[in-house]
Amino acid sequence: MPLTKKTRHGNILSINAKVARNINRAIILNSIRERQPISRAKISDLTKLNKSTVSSIVASLIAEDLIIEEPDHSPRGIGRSPINLRVKRGKHYVGAIYFDSSKTELAVIDMDGTIISSAEIKTEIGNPSEFVSLCIKKLNVMRGQFHPHHFRGIGVTVAGIVDAAQSKVVYAPNLGWQDLDLGQVVRDYAPAIEMVTVENDAKASALAELLLGTHKVNPTNVVFLSVGAGIGAGIVVDNHILSGGSHAAGEFGHMTIVEGGERCTCGNQGCWEVYASDRATIRRYAAEKKLSQEQTANTSLESIIGLAAHGDDVAKEALTKSAQYIGLGIANIIRSFDPEVIIIGGTIIQAWELIYPEIMETVNKRGFFGKQRNTAILPTSLTGNPPLLGAAALSIRKIFTDYRIAL
Amino acid sequence: MPLTKKTRHGNILSINAKVARNINRAIILNSIRERQPISRAKISDLTKLNKSTVSSIVASLIAEDLIIEEPDHSPRGIGRSPINLRVKRGKHYVGAIYFDSSKTELAVIDMDGTIISSAEIKTEIGNPSEFVSLCIKKLNVMRGQFHPHHFRGIGVTVAGIVDAAQSKVVYAPNLGWQDLDLGQVVRDYAPAIEMVTVENDAKASALAELLLGTHKVNPTNVVFLSVGAGIGAGIVVDNHILSGGSHAAGEFGHMTIVEGGERCTCGNQGCWEVYASDRATIRRYAAEKKLSQEQTANTSLESIIGLAAHGDDVAKEALTKSAQYIGLGIANIIRSFDPEVIIIGGTIIQAWELIYPEIMETVNKRGFFGKQRNTAILPTSLTGNPPLLGAAALSIRKIFTDYRIAL
DNA sequence: GAAATGTTTGTTGTTTCAACCAACAAATGA
DNA sequence: TCATTTGTTGGTTGAAACAACAAACATTTC
């Protein structure tokens, strides 16, 4: 593992007593989060830290109200009963905002991903500063309403290309934003919040799946595939979001899968999302049913899924065709990136029973080279909207791996 | 940055005094390697480590014969002249072996990538243990001949899928190897060597480019594209090789770029390497020239490049066509992975002047989505054979970031 | 003298070690 | 049945070890 690393800003993080303590603190905090309930003794076994070190750090975590002892008197064999530790709920909250082209979602979320309060606003294209301020004010009301203190940070996700290190939106065509210092705007309207994080929606969703999802796997290597109007993806390696040199890693949607194929809005031909996105499904259905332009505009993916569930063969065919193309792209992702798990999010997973066999058939037909691979393909396990939970996950991760290097 | 990490074997590396010291040692050693010559004071500035800490660690590195003071009496302005530090050459060596389908290359290599001694053996398909033992014996002679001590490790690269964590070859069709514990075989025949590393050739090449290459860039995110009989790639993020869940990350060669295209040996259709590998170039040339099967088998890419240099239009056309397809695949890699640099290795870069404009034209025509990206596409800067230097780089990296956690 | 590089010395903070205390289950015996 | 003993595991305490740090000092050069 690369421990001698440069931070995102080019400095080198050397180890001194404080950093060492904070790293160990983060190790303990995360082992509690991942395996709760867990005793001090088990943590010591797991981390190879001395029992006394674990006790000392756990004491400070309890003082910080981050974890809590859970008295457990159930008989569990020989010896003294362990004192179980858990991440404390109902004490620390984060704000989450997800800016999408049609609507913007807000929420106050607990450390374990429970949504405490949520709201939705129609997204106003135009003056971004004005609209963002409206959202922050709304969020301020929501958090004031519930919990004036222990509000740790605000996470923001945007459907577009984001420079997370600088908390800037590089390009969000659907929102009409370009080179927008969104982090600064948020900080301006919520000056009391120290922790503001901005990230691309699919990337944050991948993080949320890892941090807040209920899949049992604990992979090092996850691709979250967000199928919507377009297709985006987030890649997470070792809890670290892969951002890419131009902040555009995971833009699989514009991967060429049909040379000289149909033209895409991006200017290229044969892009994956032309064949596999929700828009493609709707277009395919509308073409077959010979719907007018207006009727097409009023057709949602939900309605097609509903029709398919009631036996509409045209709807079924539109969905399975998209599923096949999704499988084709996934085969490419597996070949190039070889993740342990691919997680799919988006409206289309409501038709999982219908699409999963089609996806798998295509993936298998595309022939795993040499040895069989065991990449799992799963629908998201998140109970809420992945990009919204992703926004929360950004802050939650910071709390859980905060090194507090400040003197 | 993910500092609270699990190692490849699932343990968690917690920080104690020894680990902290070793991390700081590695930070200092690497800052010397990357910026030599450099003074203690500069290292202190750069790493934020105290001057006394730097002095102490530097002293032990000098005692270990890893670095050396370079007296510099040239006047450089006000104040005491710094004592420059450099990585010591001519003291520590590593062995490198590259197993390819036709030939196996051996070398003894210095810490800075200088090849001290090298040899080549025709690869014997058949009993792997026997052939490997032959190679190790040959390497033992080579290292005995030069430097009996300070031989730090052996790095091995293989054209195939490798489980680096277990130093096993999973599948190497061209060598006829499958589920071979190559690391163990090497250790059996060279028991005195503590450090044996096995890795895929393209992945190790990427590492070599980062560690031993002369490109000025210091990216976090590199893709090394190895164009040969097939196409393989190595992805490196933060000095860490991306291995993938099934050790097959970077198998871009079998990415579908033409749906329903020509059949590939892997069973799929329209794979990239069917259109862009050396074999594709030769086939294209042979088809146009209407060569017999025997003539085709005797045509090498070198000869086609030679003909093109002398103005043969058919040869030129075969190469530019491949270059266009290389560009097409690169566009997909940029879209999906968004590296800062793509480095190309292989015989075809001998025709760089001819292929580079074609690659770039295709990459640009394929339309960067939204903002212009600035992914650099460069030929390898390595002076030797990348997979062979890659084998050396595996050991060299271990020496430079050895934490020595053992008590 | 000023400014920069590098060294020495004592201080601080953190982990570790070893011993200890606490809680519990099972075995023992009256 | 119930108190006692024994072994095991969970967690705490205080001294020792160790690495980084700060500050003063020495050295070199302008």
Short mmCIF file of N, CA, C and O in Angstrom, two decimals, chain A residues 20 22 46 70 98 108 124 142 156 161 163 195 202 207 211 214 239 246 258 292 296 303 329 368 377 380 400:
data_model
loop_
_atom_site.label_atom_id
_atom_site.label_comp_id
_atom_site.label_asym_id
_atom_site.label_seq_id
_atom_site.Cartn_x
_atom_site.Cartn_y
_atom_site.Cartn_z
N ALA A 20 0.49 10.03 13.58
CA ALA A 20 0.42 8.61 13.90
C ALA A 20 -0.83 8.32 14.74
O ALA A 20 -1.58 7.38 14.46
N ASN A 22 -3.54 10.05 14.92
CA ASN A 22 -4.77 10.23 14.13
C ASN A 22 -5.00 9.09 13.16
O ASN A 22 -6.14 8.71 12.91
N LEU A 46 -7.29 -7.32 15.75
CA LEU A 46 -7.43 -7.01 14.34
C LEU A 46 -6.35 -6.05 13.85
O LEU A 46 -5.80 -6.21 12.77
N GLU A 70 -21.97 -0.42 24.36
CA GLU A 70 -23.27 -1.09 24.32
C GLU A 70 -23.20 -2.26 25.29
O GLU A 70 -22.66 -3.31 24.95
N TYR A 98 -28.06 17.25 -3.72
CA TYR A 98 -27.79 16.66 -5.03
C TYR A 98 -28.45 17.52 -6.10
O TYR A 98 -29.66 17.63 -6.16
N VAL A 108 -30.94 15.99 5.54
CA VAL A 108 -30.09 15.91 6.72
C VAL A 108 -29.98 14.43 7.05
O VAL A 108 -30.99 13.72 7.12
N GLU A 124 -33.55 25.41 -10.73
CA GLU A 124 -33.68 26.63 -11.53
C GLU A 124 -32.40 26.81 -12.33
O GLU A 124 -31.34 27.06 -11.76
N MET A 142 -33.83 23.32 7.62
CA MET A 142 -34.01 21.92 7.98
C MET A 142 -33.13 21.51 9.14
O MET A 142 -33.56 20.80 10.04
N VAL A 156 -21.97 17.87 -1.36
CA VAL A 156 -22.73 18.28 -2.53
C VAL A 156 -22.35 17.38 -3.71
O VAL A 156 -21.17 17.17 -3.96
N ILE A 161 -19.04 17.18 -14.46
CA ILE A 161 -17.63 16.96 -14.16
C ILE A 161 -17.21 17.93 -13.05
O ILE A 161 -17.41 19.13 -13.15
N ASP A 163 -14.19 19.06 -10.13
CA ASP A 163 -12.85 19.01 -9.58
C ASP A 163 -12.98 18.98 -8.07
O ASP A 163 -13.07 20.01 -7.42
N MET A 195 -16.75 21.93 6.94
CA MET A 195 -16.46 20.86 6.00
C MET A 195 -17.44 20.87 4.82
O MET A 195 -18.59 20.50 4.98
N ALA A 202 -21.96 10.20 -9.70
CA ALA A 202 -21.70 8.75 -9.80
C ALA A 202 -20.53 8.36 -8.91
O ALA A 202 -20.55 7.30 -8.26
N LEU A 207 -18.95 5.70 -3.56
CA LEU A 207 -18.49 5.82 -2.18
C LEU A 207 -19.59 5.46 -1.19
O LEU A 207 -19.37 4.76 -0.20
N LEU A 211 -19.64 2.74 1.76
CA LEU A 211 -19.68 3.21 3.14
C LEU A 211 -21.01 2.90 3.80
O LEU A 211 -21.07 2.57 4.99
N THR A 214 -25.36 -2.14 2.04
CA THR A 214 -25.48 -3.32 2.88
C THR A 214 -24.98 -4.58 2.18
O THR A 214 -25.17 -5.68 2.69
N ASN A 239 -11.19 2.69 -1.00
CA ASN A 239 -11.91 3.83 -0.42
C ASN A 239 -11.54 5.16 -1.04
O ASN A 239 -11.90 6.21 -0.52
N SER A 246 -8.29 14.77 -15.68
CA SER A 246 -9.16 15.91 -15.96
C SER A 246 -10.48 15.78 -15.20
O SER A 246 -11.50 16.27 -15.65
N VAL A 258 -19.91 0.97 -30.79
CA VAL A 258 -20.27 0.63 -32.16
C VAL A 258 -19.54 1.62 -33.07
O VAL A 258 -19.90 2.79 -33.13
N SER A 292 -45.97 9.92 -31.19
CA SER A 292 -45.63 11.26 -31.66
C SER A 292 -44.53 11.83 -30.78
O SER A 292 -44.24 11.30 -29.70
N THR A 296 -43.84 10.93 -26.93
CA THR A 296 -42.53 10.41 -26.51
C THR A 296 -42.00 11.22 -25.33
O THR A 296 -41.51 10.66 -24.35
N SER A 303 -42.96 4.34 -16.53
CA SER A 303 -44.18 3.85 -17.18
C SER A 303 -43.87 2.64 -18.05
O SER A 303 -44.65 1.68 -18.10
N GLY A 329 -21.45 -3.04 -22.49
CA GLY A 329 -20.55 -2.06 -21.88
C GLY A 329 -19.89 -2.60 -20.63
O GLY A 329 -18.70 -2.36 -20.39
N PHE A 368 -15.30 -14.18 -21.24
CA PHE A 368 -14.20 -13.80 -20.38
C PHE A 368 -12.95 -14.42 -20.93
O PHE A 368 -12.91 -15.60 -21.26
N ILE A 377 -22.35 -8.61 -10.34
CA ILE A 377 -23.12 -7.48 -10.87
C ILE A 377 -24.39 -7.39 -10.04
O ILE A 377 -25.19 -8.33 -10.00
N THR A 380 -27.97 -1.51 -6.71
CA THR A 380 -27.54 -0.79 -5.52
C THR A 380 -28.28 -1.29 -4.28
O THR A 380 -29.46 -1.62 -4.36
N PHE A 400 -14.79 10.07 9.37
CA PHE A 400 -14.21 8.79 9.79
C PHE A 400 -12.72 8.67 9.48
O PHE A 400 -12.05 7.86 10.06
#
